[in-house]
Phi, psi and omega in degrees: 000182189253140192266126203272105155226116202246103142287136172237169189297165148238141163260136172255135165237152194303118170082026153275161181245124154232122163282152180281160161238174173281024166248355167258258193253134193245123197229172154196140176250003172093007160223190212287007192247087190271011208229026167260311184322114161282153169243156157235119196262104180261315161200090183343145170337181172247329186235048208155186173211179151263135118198191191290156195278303186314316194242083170318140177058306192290129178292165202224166203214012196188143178195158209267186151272351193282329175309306185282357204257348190238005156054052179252342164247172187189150196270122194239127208259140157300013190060012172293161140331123147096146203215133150182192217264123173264123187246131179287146160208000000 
């Protein structure tokens, strides 16, 4: 089927967190198991990484929807200089 993906930015400011939700990235692939879908984190924050809440610092390259839906990933600014809106994809 055909695949649904809605992001919205996220804005950060230095040594902020944000978890995904299903209000940041929204995917369907048209079938009943949405809690199968993978993300590929293709190009990473510019000031930050994604990762999983269990493993704190380490970057993460991939995270399911069932993660997001259990607010289990999260985008993280790296304390650099300069904060704007980062969009997953």
């Amino acid at each position: 089927g055909d695949i649904v993906l809605l992001a919205k930015p996220v804005t950060l400011t230095e040594g902020d967190r944000v978890t995904l939700t299903t209000d940041v990235p929204v995917a369907t692939d048209g079938t009943s198991k949405p809690e199968k879908l993978l993300y590929a984190v293709s190009l990473p924050p510019v000031h930050g990484q994604i990762e999983h809440i269990n493993y704190p610092g380490v970057p993460i390259s991939s995270y399911s929807q069932l993660d997001v839906v259990a607010q289990k990933a999260s985008d993280v600014h790296d304390n650099s200089h300069g904060a704007g809106k980062q969009s997953l994809r």
